[in-house]
């Protein structure tokens, strides 16, 4: 087990701090049980875990969309609760600082055209029109999405939708980017583009918090990896290479599995990372 | 078996209609004359044309307006065959049927014959009235179709702002438009999933149960999506009052076009 102090001693600028956070749906289906996490400015954090371990719930709590039943969540030293989000000033300030990219782009992209979707956030947050225009132009160049601007969202591929969902959050220029399964269902090239973009944003000082079970991207987008277990608790956390090399841990938490397959005439039996990129493990 | 075919035909029909609507937006994205105009100016000019078509009693004026409409079709890079097919299929033919009694109205006889002792007479006034009615329907319908083909659907919705429709209403309509496609896809996939598991030979009562369960399932999904979309809106700063992006620009070309339309309308009045 990793010692908490090892990580916390050298970290000063705390963005999020969760102390003993519990959450359950309808009061009877537990989703998070006693979560303790501290996330510092500029860090890259990954949350990994099998389906149903509470990763998405955790991210929604961080973004102030749902609130813990028990425990304390603070953002920049300010305790977050439902009441504080009723204050327009705080709410706007928080939304300017924290951006959330949903797992399902069809949820995030609710406007009829791509351009309307991208500018929705800054418009609601009261950004000046020329500032929105400048940021839009920059994003269009960075993500190469000029051709998509006037199109309807339903005409886009999943990769394009994901890019637009990211653009719709990046245009706000938040200090913290929260991403729920950002590479799910994407082809390798689009996955690479998104990972490069996240690394670039982190280099510019943004805090990146990603929930994923695509272990191939974890090392690049993580300073610290948290493993969520089926008991809705943190099983272990630590540096990416330590976690990813702990085969017993990953196997016990349904993140790798043992299987056998053939290479020419030889049969291999070895642990195998879940999801898309089977060839990487060979 | 028949009822299943009916459901299949209905689903396919609705999907085809919606796909056609998406396809039609392809014309709005083309670089033609009407597509280059500001949607507000375009709507005002088309309203002027339509009002003129409704008020005029001259068939020559109606022919002239229809000719302008077809000319606009050509310079807006819309296939003439596609446009005529789209505008002549239903409403004008329907108008033709309902106008038949009018050609027998009293007036100068052009053709007379006797059927079972009754005298039937087609009159010049009756024919003129019927022709004007059909031309009016065709012209107005063609103008409306041309407007919707050359304007992006959401731009049409946004133009409602010039009639003082609140932004939240426009936003809600836009979201409805956006999610109709998503739910149509869900319905299609659900139907295919049922077909792949139970085939088409379902008993009437069992079929009713399946349909009822699917309506309930769709309702549940839409509720869940509703919650998630609301969260996505909150996450990007929505606080109950919505702001809509306005990037309409009136340029010299728009002013010139509107001026030209007004002069034309005054000239033919």
Short mmCIF file of C-alpha atoms in Angstrom, two decimals:
data_model
loop_
_atom_site.label_atom_id
_atom_site.label_comp_id
_atom_site.label_asym_id
_atom_site.label_seq_id
_atom_site.Cartn_x
_atom_site.Cartn_y
_atom_site.Cartn_z
CA UNK A 1 0.00 0.00 0.00
CA UNK A 2 1.32 3.43 -0.91
CA UNK A 3 1.82 5.90 1.91
CA UNK A 4 -0.34 9.02 1.47
CA UNK A 5 2.33 11.35 2.86
CA UNK A 6 4.78 10.49 0.09
CA UNK A 7 2.59 12.26 -2.37
CA UNK A 8 1.13 15.01 -0.27
CA UNK A 9 4.32 16.38 1.29
CA UNK A 10 5.55 18.11 -1.83
CA UNK A 11 2.22 19.31 -3.11
CA UNK A 12 1.15 22.81 -2.20
CA UNK A 13 -1.50 24.09 -4.58
CA UNK A 14 -4.41 21.82 -3.76
CA UNK A 15 -7.27 22.02 -6.28
CA UNK A 16 -9.53 19.23 -5.03
CA UNK A 17 -9.55 17.49 -1.70
CA UNK A 18 -11.96 14.69 -0.80
CA UNK A 19 -12.13 13.40 2.74
CA UNK A 20 -14.06 10.21 3.45
CA UNK A 21 -16.61 10.85 0.68
CA UNK A 22 -19.63 8.54 0.38
CA UNK A 23 -22.29 8.60 -2.31
CA UNK A 24 -25.21 6.31 -3.09
CA UNK A 25 -27.95 6.40 -5.70
CA UNK A 26 -31.49 6.65 -4.27
CA UNK A 27 -29.92 6.22 -0.84
CA UNK A 28 -29.54 2.46 -1.28
CA UNK A 29 -27.16 1.73 -4.15
CA UNK A 30 -23.64 2.69 -3.01
CA UNK A 31 -21.40 4.22 -5.67
CA UNK A 32 -18.51 5.60 -3.60
CA UNK A 33 -17.47 4.45 -0.13
CA UNK A 34 -14.97 6.47 1.85
CA UNK A 35 -12.94 8.14 -0.90
CA UNK A 36 -9.88 10.18 0.12
CA UNK A 37 -8.04 11.98 -2.66
CA UNK A 38 -6.06 15.17 -2.95
CA UNK A 39 -5.44 16.63 -6.41
CA UNK A 40 -2.93 19.41 -6.93
CA UNK A 41 -2.69 22.09 -9.55
CA UNK A 42 -1.02 20.92 -12.75
CA UNK A 43 -1.21 17.23 -11.84
CA UNK A 44 -2.28 14.46 -14.15
CA UNK A 45 -4.52 12.01 -12.36
CA UNK A 46 -6.07 8.83 -13.72
CA UNK A 47 -8.87 6.86 -12.18
CA UNK A 48 -8.94 3.29 -13.39
CA UNK A 49 -11.30 0.51 -12.50
CA UNK A 50 -13.71 -1.97 -13.99
CA UNK A 51 -17.27 -1.03 -14.95
CA UNK A 52 -19.47 -0.05 -12.02
CA UNK A 53 -16.66 0.93 -9.66
CA UNK A 54 -17.84 4.53 -9.32
CA UNK A 55 -15.43 6.32 -11.67
CA UNK A 56 -18.08 8.41 -13.42
CA UNK A 57 -19.84 9.18 -10.13
CA UNK A 58 -16.54 10.38 -8.70
CA UNK A 59 -16.01 12.74 -11.66
CA UNK A 60 -19.56 14.09 -11.39
CA UNK A 61 -18.95 14.85 -7.72
CA UNK A 62 -15.73 16.68 -8.62
CA UNK A 63 -17.64 18.80 -11.14
CA UNK A 64 -20.32 19.73 -8.62
CA UNK A 65 -23.07 17.99 -10.57
CA UNK A 66 -24.00 15.66 -7.72
CA UNK A 67 -23.13 15.98 -4.05
CA UNK A 68 -21.74 13.54 -1.50
CA UNK A 69 -24.05 11.93 1.07
CA UNK A 70 -21.23 12.03 3.59
CA UNK A 71 -17.71 13.42 3.75
CA UNK A 72 -16.11 16.64 2.58
CA UNK A 73 -15.17 17.84 -0.89
CA UNK A 74 -13.19 21.07 -1.24
CA UNK A 75 -12.13 23.00 -4.30
CA UNK A 76 -9.27 25.50 -3.77
CA UNK A 77 -10.00 25.37 -0.06
CA UNK A 78 -13.73 26.08 -0.52
CA UNK A 79 -16.08 23.34 0.61
CA UNK A 80 -18.49 22.34 -2.16
CA UNK A 81 -22.15 21.69 -1.48
CA UNK A 82 -25.49 22.18 -3.23
CA UNK A 83 -26.13 25.49 -1.51
CA UNK A 84 -22.93 27.16 -2.63
CA UNK A 85 -23.74 26.41 -6.29
CA UNK A 86 -26.95 28.44 -5.95
CA UNK A 87 -24.76 31.54 -5.71
CA UNK A 88 -24.40 32.72 -9.31
CA UNK A 89 -20.98 34.28 -8.76
CA UNK A 90 -19.43 31.16 -7.23
CA UNK A 91 -21.08 28.87 -9.75
CA UNK A 92 -19.78 30.90 -12.71
CA UNK A 93 -16.31 31.12 -11.19
CA UNK A 94 -16.24 27.34 -10.61
CA UNK A 95 -17.50 26.55 -14.14
CA UNK A 96 -14.82 28.83 -15.59
CA UNK A 97 -12.15 26.91 -13.68
CA UNK A 98 -13.40 23.34 -14.07
CA UNK A 99 -14.36 21.74 -17.37
CA UNK A 100 -16.00 18.33 -17.68
CA UNK A 101 -15.99 16.16 -20.80
CA UNK A 102 -18.74 13.56 -20.58
CA UNK A 103 -18.31 9.94 -21.60
CA UNK A 104 -21.13 10.12 -24.12
CA UNK A 105 -20.64 13.01 -26.57
CA UNK A 106 -24.33 12.83 -27.48
CA UNK A 107 -25.02 14.03 -23.95
CA UNK A 108 -22.51 16.84 -24.09
CA UNK A 109 -23.38 18.08 -27.59
CA UNK A 110 -26.97 19.18 -27.27
CA UNK A 111 -27.08 22.06 -29.77
CA UNK A 112 -28.17 21.60 -33.39
CA UNK A 113 -24.86 22.74 -34.89
CA UNK A 114 -21.23 22.21 -33.95
CA UNK A 115 -20.48 25.91 -33.70
CA UNK A 116 -23.45 26.55 -31.40
CA UNK A 117 -22.23 23.73 -29.19
CA UNK A 118 -18.67 24.99 -28.93
CA UNK A 119 -19.69 28.53 -28.02
CA UNK A 120 -22.48 27.51 -25.61
CA UNK A 121 -20.26 27.45 -22.50
CA UNK A 122 -18.52 30.82 -22.88
CA UNK A 123 -21.82 32.45 -23.88
CA UNK A 124 -23.51 31.30 -20.66
CA UNK A 125 -20.46 32.30 -18.62
CA UNK A 126 -20.60 35.84 -19.95
CA UNK A 127 -17.44 35.90 -22.07
CA UNK A 128 -17.15 38.83 -24.50
CA UNK A 129 -18.13 38.01 -28.06
CA UNK A 130 -14.75 38.94 -29.57
CA UNK A 131 -12.99 36.80 -26.94
CA UNK A 132 -15.22 33.85 -27.85
CA UNK A 133 -14.49 34.43 -31.52
CA UNK A 134 -10.72 34.53 -30.92
CA UNK A 135 -10.75 31.33 -28.87
CA UNK A 136 -12.98 29.62 -31.39
CA UNK A 137 -10.59 30.47 -34.23
CA UNK A 138 -7.64 29.15 -32.21
CA UNK A 139 -9.41 25.90 -31.38
CA UNK A 140 -10.55 25.42 -34.96
CA UNK A 141 -6.90 25.58 -36.05
CA UNK A 142 -5.59 23.39 -33.21
CA UNK A 143 -8.20 20.65 -33.66
CA UNK A 144 -8.57 21.06 -37.43
CA UNK A 145 -12.37 21.26 -37.25
CA UNK A 146 -13.13 24.14 -39.62
CA UNK A 147 -15.10 21.90 -41.96
CA UNK A 148 -17.30 20.69 -39.11
CA UNK A 149 -18.42 24.04 -37.69
CA UNK A 150 -21.64 24.42 -39.67
CA UNK A 151 -22.59 20.77 -39.58
CA UNK A 152 -25.25 19.14 -37.45
CA UNK A 153 -23.91 17.06 -34.59
CA UNK A 154 -25.77 13.95 -35.78
CA UNK A 155 -23.77 14.01 -39.01
CA UNK A 156 -20.44 13.56 -37.19
CA UNK A 157 -18.47 10.37 -36.52
CA UNK A 158 -17.76 9.34 -32.92
CA UNK A 159 -14.17 10.66 -33.19
CA UNK A 160 -15.38 14.02 -34.52
CA UNK A 161 -18.00 14.23 -31.79
CA UNK A 162 -15.35 13.56 -29.16
CA UNK A 163 -13.15 16.32 -30.61
CA UNK A 164 -16.05 18.77 -30.58
CA UNK A 165 -16.92 17.79 -27.00
CA UNK A 166 -13.33 18.56 -26.01
CA UNK A 167 -13.42 21.83 -27.97
CA UNK A 168 -16.66 22.83 -26.22
CA UNK A 169 -14.84 22.56 -22.88
CA UNK A 170 -11.42 23.87 -23.93
CA UNK A 171 -12.95 27.10 -25.24
CA UNK A 172 -13.71 28.02 -21.64
CA UNK A 173 -9.98 27.59 -20.92
CA UNK A 174 -10.53 25.92 -17.52
CA UNK A 175 -7.73 25.27 -15.04
CA UNK A 176 -8.96 21.71 -14.50
CA UNK A 177 -10.04 19.28 -17.21
CA UNK A 178 -12.10 16.30 -16.10
CA UNK A 179 -12.53 13.58 -18.71
CA UNK A 180 -14.72 10.52 -18.55
CA UNK A 181 -13.41 7.78 -20.87
CA UNK A 182 -12.05 10.23 -23.47
CA UNK A 183 -10.79 7.54 -25.85
CA UNK A 184 -13.61 5.00 -25.64
CA UNK A 185 -14.55 3.72 -29.10
CA UNK A 186 -11.95 5.80 -30.94
CA UNK A 187 -9.58 4.69 -33.67
CA UNK A 188 -5.83 4.74 -32.85
CA UNK A 189 -5.11 7.97 -34.73
CA UNK A 190 -7.87 9.97 -33.02
CA UNK A 191 -6.84 8.45 -29.67
CA UNK A 192 -3.30 9.67 -30.29
CA UNK A 193 -4.50 13.16 -31.21
CA UNK A 194 -6.55 13.40 -28.03
CA UNK A 195 -3.73 12.14 -25.82
CA UNK A 196 -1.31 14.64 -27.41
CA UNK A 197 -3.81 17.41 -26.82
CA UNK A 198 -4.21 16.45 -23.15
CA UNK A 199 -0.45 16.35 -22.64
CA UNK A 200 -0.15 19.77 -24.29
CA UNK A 201 -2.87 21.20 -22.05
CA UNK A 202 -1.13 19.73 -19.00
CA UNK A 203 2.18 21.26 -20.09
CA UNK A 204 0.44 24.62 -20.22
CA UNK A 205 -0.46 24.18 -16.53
CA UNK A 206 -3.89 22.57 -16.60
CA UNK A 207 -4.81 19.84 -14.14
CA UNK A 208 -6.01 16.73 -15.99
CA UNK A 209 -8.25 14.18 -14.28
CA UNK A 210 -9.20 11.19 -16.43
CA UNK A 211 -11.33 8.17 -15.73
CA UNK A 212 -10.56 5.29 -18.05
CA UNK A 213 -10.13 1.58 -18.33
CA UNK A 214 -7.98 1.90 -21.42
CA UNK A 215 -4.67 1.06 -19.74
CA UNK A 216 -2.68 1.92 -22.88
CA UNK A 217 -3.14 5.64 -22.35
CA UNK A 218 -2.73 5.67 -18.57
CA UNK A 219 1.04 6.05 -18.34
CA UNK A 220 1.13 9.09 -20.61
CA UNK A 221 -1.70 10.96 -18.93
CA UNK A 222 -0.93 10.17 -15.28
CA UNK A 223 1.37 11.35 -12.56
CA UNK A 224 -0.70 9.33 -10.12
CA UNK A 225 -3.11 6.49 -10.82
CA UNK A 226 -5.97 5.57 -8.49
CA UNK A 227 -7.48 2.11 -8.78
CA UNK A 228 -11.16 1.93 -7.85
CA UNK A 229 -12.43 -1.47 -6.75
CA UNK A 230 -15.79 -3.20 -6.97
CA UNK A 231 -16.35 -2.35 -3.29
CA UNK A 232 -16.43 1.34 -4.45
CA UNK A 233 -13.25 2.13 -2.56
CA UNK A 234 -9.74 3.08 -3.61
CA UNK A 235 -7.84 -0.17 -3.75
CA UNK A 236 -4.46 1.37 -4.40
CA UNK A 237 -2.83 4.45 -5.79
CA UNK A 238 0.65 5.30 -6.96
CA UNK A 239 2.80 6.21 -9.92
CA UNK A 240 1.58 4.86 -13.24
CA UNK A 241 4.43 2.41 -13.85
CA UNK A 242 4.07 0.91 -10.36
CA UNK A 243 0.36 0.36 -10.82
CA UNK A 244 0.59 -0.91 -14.39
CA UNK A 245 3.31 -3.41 -13.47
CA UNK A 246 1.26 -4.83 -10.62
CA UNK A 247 -0.36 -7.64 -12.59
CA UNK A 248 -1.93 -9.21 -9.52
CA UNK A 249 -3.66 -5.93 -8.66
CA UNK A 250 -4.90 -5.40 -12.21
CA UNK A 251 -6.12 -8.98 -12.50
CA UNK A 252 -7.93 -8.82 -9.17
CA UNK A 253 -9.71 -5.66 -10.33
CA UNK A 254 -10.81 -6.94 -13.75
CA UNK A 255 -8.42 -4.70 -15.64
CA UNK A 256 -6.44 -7.56 -17.19
CA UNK A 257 -7.33 -11.15 -17.84
CA UNK A 258 -5.44 -14.34 -18.57
CA UNK A 259 -5.96 -15.94 -21.91
CA UNK A 260 -4.20 -18.10 -24.41
CA UNK A 261 -3.76 -17.64 -28.14
CA UNK A 262 -1.67 -18.86 -31.03
CA UNK A 263 1.37 -17.32 -32.74
CA UNK A 264 2.18 -19.54 -35.71
CA UNK A 265 2.55 -22.94 -34.01
CA UNK A 266 3.15 -21.75 -30.45
CA UNK A 267 0.43 -21.21 -27.87
CA UNK A 268 0.95 -18.26 -25.50
CA UNK A 269 -0.73 -17.88 -22.13
CA UNK A 270 -0.33 -14.51 -20.47
CA UNK A 271 -2.15 -11.60 -18.80
CA UNK A 272 -3.90 -9.44 -21.30
CA UNK A 273 -5.08 -5.86 -21.07
CA UNK A 274 -8.78 -5.32 -21.68
CA UNK A 275 -10.25 -3.40 -24.57
CA UNK A 276 -9.06 -2.44 -27.98
CA UNK A 277 -5.34 -2.66 -28.48
CA UNK A 278 -4.62 -6.35 -28.03
CA UNK A 279 -1.54 -6.30 -30.21
CA UNK A 280 0.36 -4.04 -27.78
CA UNK A 281 0.67 -6.72 -25.14
CA UNK A 282 2.39 -9.30 -27.29
CA UNK B 1 -47.90 -10.57 -40.23
CA UNK B 2 -49.62 -7.58 -41.80
CA UNK B 3 -49.43 -5.52 -38.62
CA UNK B 4 -45.67 -6.13 -38.43
CA UNK B 5 -45.27 -4.98 -41.99
CA UNK B 6 -47.26 -1.91 -41.12
CA UNK B 7 -44.90 -1.12 -38.22
CA UNK B 8 -41.87 -1.75 -40.38
CA UNK B 9 -43.23 0.44 -43.16
CA UNK B 10 -44.02 3.22 -40.68
CA UNK B 11 -40.58 3.12 -39.09
CA UNK B 12 -38.84 3.03 -42.47
CA UNK B 13 -41.09 5.85 -43.70
CA UNK B 14 -40.31 8.09 -40.74
CA UNK B 15 -36.61 7.35 -41.01
CA UNK B 16 -36.62 8.08 -44.72
CA UNK B 17 -38.37 11.37 -44.11
CA UNK B 18 -35.83 12.39 -41.47
CA UNK B 19 -32.89 11.29 -43.56
CA UNK B 20 -34.33 13.29 -46.41
CA UNK B 21 -34.44 16.28 -44.08
CA UNK B 22 -30.74 15.81 -43.32
CA UNK B 23 -30.03 15.35 -46.99
CA UNK B 24 -31.96 18.52 -47.73
CA UNK B 25 -29.57 20.39 -45.44
CA UNK B 26 -26.87 19.49 -47.94
CA UNK B 27 -28.46 22.09 -50.24
CA UNK B 28 -28.29 24.70 -47.48
CA UNK B 29 -24.54 24.11 -47.27
CA UNK B 30 -23.97 24.60 -51.02
CA UNK B 31 -22.44 27.83 -52.25
CA UNK B 32 -25.39 29.23 -54.17
CA UNK B 33 -27.04 32.64 -54.35
CA UNK B 34 -29.79 32.19 -51.73
CA UNK B 35 -27.42 30.33 -49.40
CA UNK B 36 -25.16 33.38 -49.38
CA UNK B 37 -27.91 35.72 -48.14
CA UNK B 38 -28.50 36.58 -44.50
CA UNK B 39 -31.37 34.34 -43.27
CA UNK B 40 -33.29 37.32 -41.86
CA UNK B 41 -33.19 39.18 -45.17
CA UNK B 42 -34.07 36.01 -47.03
CA UNK B 43 -37.12 35.36 -44.88
CA UNK B 44 -38.37 38.94 -45.18
CA UNK B 45 -37.97 38.89 -48.96
CA UNK B 46 -39.74 35.53 -49.27
CA UNK B 47 -42.55 36.77 -47.04
CA UNK B 48 -42.98 39.72 -49.42
CA UNK B 49 -43.16 37.34 -52.38
CA UNK B 50 -45.70 35.12 -50.62
CA UNK B 51 -47.91 38.03 -49.53
CA UNK B 52 -47.84 39.32 -53.12
CA UNK B 53 -48.80 35.84 -54.40
CA UNK B 54 -51.70 35.71 -51.94
CA UNK B 55 -53.02 39.18 -52.77
CA UNK B 56 -52.73 39.23 -56.53
CA UNK B 57 -55.68 38.33 -58.76
CA UNK B 58 -53.57 38.18 -61.90
CA UNK B 59 -52.41 34.82 -63.17
CA UNK B 60 -49.63 36.57 -65.10
CA UNK B 61 -48.20 37.91 -61.83
CA UNK B 62 -48.36 34.42 -60.33
CA UNK B 63 -46.56 32.96 -63.35
CA UNK B 64 -43.97 35.72 -63.04
CA UNK B 65 -43.42 34.98 -59.32
CA UNK B 66 -43.18 31.26 -60.05
CA UNK B 67 -40.64 31.98 -62.79
CA UNK B 68 -38.58 34.03 -60.31
CA UNK B 69 -38.75 31.11 -57.89
CA UNK B 70 -37.47 28.67 -60.52
CA UNK B 71 -34.71 31.10 -61.52
CA UNK B 72 -33.66 31.31 -57.85
CA UNK B 73 -33.63 27.50 -57.74
CA UNK B 74 -31.17 27.43 -60.62
CA UNK B 75 -28.80 30.07 -59.25
CA UNK B 76 -28.88 28.40 -55.83
CA UNK B 77 -27.45 25.17 -57.28
CA UNK B 78 -30.52 23.06 -56.61
CA UNK B 79 -31.42 20.44 -59.19
CA UNK B 80 -34.55 21.58 -61.06
CA UNK B 81 -35.84 18.00 -61.36
CA UNK B 82 -35.41 17.41 -57.62
CA UNK B 83 -37.16 20.70 -56.82
CA UNK B 84 -40.12 20.10 -59.15
CA UNK B 85 -40.56 16.57 -57.81
CA UNK B 86 -40.52 17.84 -54.28
CA UNK B 87 -42.98 20.68 -54.90
CA UNK B 88 -45.44 19.08 -57.34
CA UNK B 89 -46.07 15.72 -55.71
CA UNK B 90 -48.60 16.31 -53.00
CA UNK B 91 -50.05 19.75 -52.33
CA UNK B 92 -50.61 20.97 -55.92
CA UNK B 93 -52.17 17.66 -56.96
CA UNK B 94 -54.37 17.74 -53.90
CA UNK B 95 -55.34 21.33 -54.78
CA UNK B 96 -56.18 20.16 -58.29
CA UNK B 97 -58.70 17.69 -56.91
CA UNK B 98 -60.40 20.14 -54.57
CA UNK B 99 -60.62 22.79 -57.27
CA UNK B 100 -62.54 20.56 -59.72
CA UNK B 101 -66.04 21.76 -58.59
CA UNK B 102 -64.97 25.38 -59.17
CA UNK B 103 -64.56 24.90 -62.93
CA UNK B 104 -68.33 24.34 -63.18
CA UNK B 105 -69.20 27.69 -61.57
CA UNK B 106 -71.57 30.02 -63.51
CA UNK B 107 -70.18 32.11 -66.32
CA UNK B 108 -69.33 32.07 -70.01
CA UNK B 109 -69.65 28.47 -71.19
CA UNK B 110 -66.67 26.86 -72.86
CA UNK B 111 -67.85 23.27 -72.89
CA UNK B 112 -71.33 21.89 -72.23
CA UNK B 113 -72.68 18.36 -72.06
CA UNK B 114 -75.63 16.47 -70.57
CA UNK B 115 -75.36 13.62 -68.12
CA UNK B 116 -78.56 11.82 -67.09
CA UNK B 117 -80.60 14.86 -68.03
CA UNK B 118 -78.41 17.27 -66.02
CA UNK B 119 -76.53 20.02 -67.85
CA UNK B 120 -72.79 20.27 -67.04
CA UNK B 121 -70.93 23.37 -68.09
CA UNK B 122 -67.24 24.27 -67.82
CA UNK B 123 -66.94 28.05 -67.76
CA UNK B 124 -64.17 30.51 -68.56
CA UNK B 125 -64.55 32.16 -65.12
CA UNK B 126 -64.44 28.76 -63.43
CA UNK B 127 -61.27 27.75 -65.28
CA UNK B 128 -59.61 31.11 -64.57
CA UNK B 129 -60.44 30.83 -60.86
CA UNK B 130 -59.14 27.27 -60.69
CA UNK B 131 -55.92 28.17 -62.54
CA UNK B 132 -55.28 31.13 -60.23
CA UNK B 133 -55.92 28.96 -57.16
CA UNK B 134 -53.54 26.22 -58.30
CA UNK B 135 -50.84 28.68 -59.38
CA UNK B 136 -51.14 30.46 -56.04
CA UNK B 137 -50.73 27.19 -54.13
CA UNK B 138 -47.80 26.09 -56.30
CA UNK B 139 -46.02 29.44 -56.04
CA UNK B 140 -46.42 29.80 -52.28
CA UNK B 141 -45.44 26.19 -51.63
CA UNK B 142 -42.43 26.43 -53.93
CA UNK B 143 -41.22 29.59 -52.21
CA UNK B 144 -41.53 27.96 -48.77
CA UNK B 145 -39.74 24.80 -49.92
CA UNK B 146 -36.99 26.87 -51.55
CA UNK B 147 -36.55 28.88 -48.36
CA UNK B 148 -36.27 25.74 -46.21
CA UNK B 149 -33.92 24.03 -48.68
CA UNK B 150 -31.48 26.92 -48.86
CA UNK B 151 -31.46 27.82 -45.17
CA UNK B 152 -29.98 25.75 -42.37
CA UNK B 153 -32.77 24.56 -40.10
CA UNK B 154 -31.33 26.05 -36.97
CA UNK B 155 -30.78 29.39 -38.74
CA UNK B 156 -34.50 29.36 -39.55
CA UNK B 157 -35.23 28.81 -35.87
CA UNK B 158 -32.87 31.59 -34.86
CA UNK B 159 -34.57 34.01 -37.22
CA UNK B 160 -37.63 33.64 -34.98
CA UNK B 161 -35.81 36.09 -32.73
CA UNK B 162 -36.77 38.92 -35.07
CA UNK B 163 -40.37 38.10 -34.11
CA UNK B 164 -39.38 38.51 -30.43
CA UNK B 165 -39.52 34.78 -29.63
CA UNK B 166 -37.49 34.23 -26.39
CA UNK B 167 -34.04 32.61 -26.67
CA UNK B 168 -34.98 29.76 -24.33
CA UNK B 169 -37.78 28.76 -26.70
CA UNK B 170 -35.40 28.80 -29.67
CA UNK B 171 -32.84 26.79 -27.70
CA UNK B 172 -35.48 24.23 -26.71
CA UNK B 173 -36.65 23.85 -30.31
CA UNK B 174 -33.03 23.42 -31.38
CA UNK B 175 -32.49 20.69 -28.80
CA UNK B 176 -35.67 18.91 -29.91
CA UNK B 177 -34.40 19.02 -33.47
CA UNK B 178 -31.02 17.68 -32.32
CA UNK B 179 -32.37 14.76 -30.28
CA UNK B 180 -35.12 13.62 -32.61
CA UNK B 181 -32.39 12.04 -34.75
CA UNK B 182 -30.85 10.30 -31.75
CA UNK B 183 -34.17 8.77 -30.73
CA UNK B 184 -35.01 7.76 -34.28
CA UNK B 185 -31.73 5.84 -34.31
CA UNK B 186 -32.66 4.20 -31.01
CA UNK B 187 -36.07 3.18 -32.33
CA UNK B 188 -34.50 1.75 -35.46
CA UNK B 189 -31.93 -0.25 -33.49
CA UNK B 190 -34.53 -1.50 -31.03
CA UNK B 191 -36.75 -2.62 -33.87
CA UNK B 192 -33.83 -4.44 -35.54
CA UNK B 193 -32.91 -6.08 -32.21
CA UNK B 194 -36.47 -7.38 -31.83
CA UNK B 195 -36.54 -8.54 -35.43
CA UNK B 196 -33.24 -10.41 -35.03
CA UNK B 197 -34.46 -12.23 -31.92
CA UNK B 198 -38.12 -12.95 -32.57
CA UNK B 199 -38.43 -12.51 -36.34
CA UNK B 200 -41.58 -11.13 -37.91
CA UNK B 201 -44.02 -13.88 -36.99
CA UNK B 202 -45.18 -12.45 -33.67
CA UNK B 203 -48.69 -13.01 -32.39
CA UNK B 204 -50.88 -9.92 -32.25
CA UNK B 205 -51.04 -9.72 -28.43
CA UNK B 206 -47.35 -10.52 -28.00
CA UNK B 207 -46.58 -7.81 -30.57
CA UNK B 208 -48.65 -5.32 -28.58
CA UNK B 209 -46.67 -6.20 -25.44
CA UNK B 210 -43.35 -5.72 -27.22
CA UNK B 211 -44.41 -2.34 -28.58
CA UNK B 212 -45.68 -1.23 -25.14
CA UNK B 213 -42.45 -2.30 -23.44
CA UNK B 214 -40.44 -0.45 -26.04
CA UNK B 215 -42.41 2.74 -25.62
CA UNK B 216 -41.76 2.49 -21.88
CA UNK B 217 -38.08 1.78 -22.46
CA UNK B 218 -37.76 4.76 -24.80
CA UNK B 219 -39.49 6.94 -22.23
CA UNK B 220 -37.00 5.79 -19.57
CA UNK B 221 -34.05 6.44 -21.84
CA UNK B 222 -35.30 9.89 -22.72
CA UNK B 223 -35.70 10.71 -19.02
CA UNK B 224 -32.16 9.54 -18.30
CA UNK B 225 -30.82 11.50 -21.27
CA UNK B 226 -32.78 14.51 -20.08
CA UNK B 227 -31.00 14.40 -16.72
CA UNK B 228 -27.58 13.91 -18.29
CA UNK B 229 -28.05 16.71 -20.82
CA UNK B 230 -29.15 19.02 -18.02
CA UNK B 231 -25.95 18.12 -16.14
CA UNK B 232 -23.92 18.84 -19.29
CA UNK B 233 -25.61 22.24 -19.54
CA UNK B 234 -24.91 22.99 -15.88
CA UNK B 235 -21.31 21.93 -16.32
CA UNK B 236 -20.87 24.56 -19.03
CA UNK B 237 -22.36 27.39 -17.03
CA UNK B 238 -26.11 27.22 -17.72
CA UNK B 239 -28.00 28.91 -14.90
CA UNK B 240 -31.58 29.05 -16.07
CA UNK B 241 -31.25 31.83 -18.65
CA UNK B 242 -29.80 30.95 -21.98
CA UNK B 243 -27.75 33.08 -24.38
CA UNK B 244 -27.80 32.18 -28.05
CA UNK B 245 -24.92 32.94 -30.42
CA UNK B 246 -25.89 35.51 -33.03
CA UNK B 247 -23.57 35.59 -35.99
CA UNK B 248 -25.94 36.95 -38.62
CA UNK B 249 -24.42 39.73 -40.72
CA UNK B 250 -26.21 41.95 -43.19
CA UNK B 251 -23.86 42.83 -46.04
CA UNK B 252 -24.13 44.97 -49.17
CA UNK B 253 -25.40 41.98 -51.15
CA UNK B 254 -28.29 41.49 -48.68
CA UNK B 255 -29.27 45.16 -48.82
CA UNK B 256 -29.17 45.13 -52.61
CA UNK B 257 -31.30 41.99 -52.80
CA UNK B 258 -33.92 43.33 -50.39
CA UNK B 259 -34.05 46.65 -52.24
CA UNK B 260 -34.47 44.78 -55.53
CA UNK B 261 -37.29 42.64 -54.14
CA UNK B 262 -39.17 45.68 -52.79
CA UNK B 263 -38.84 47.49 -56.15
CA UNK B 264 -40.06 44.36 -57.96
CA UNK B 265 -43.06 43.95 -55.67
CA UNK B 266 -44.04 47.62 -56.10
CA UNK B 267 -43.68 47.26 -59.87
CA UNK B 268 -45.95 44.22 -60.17
CA UNK B 269 -48.59 45.42 -57.68
#
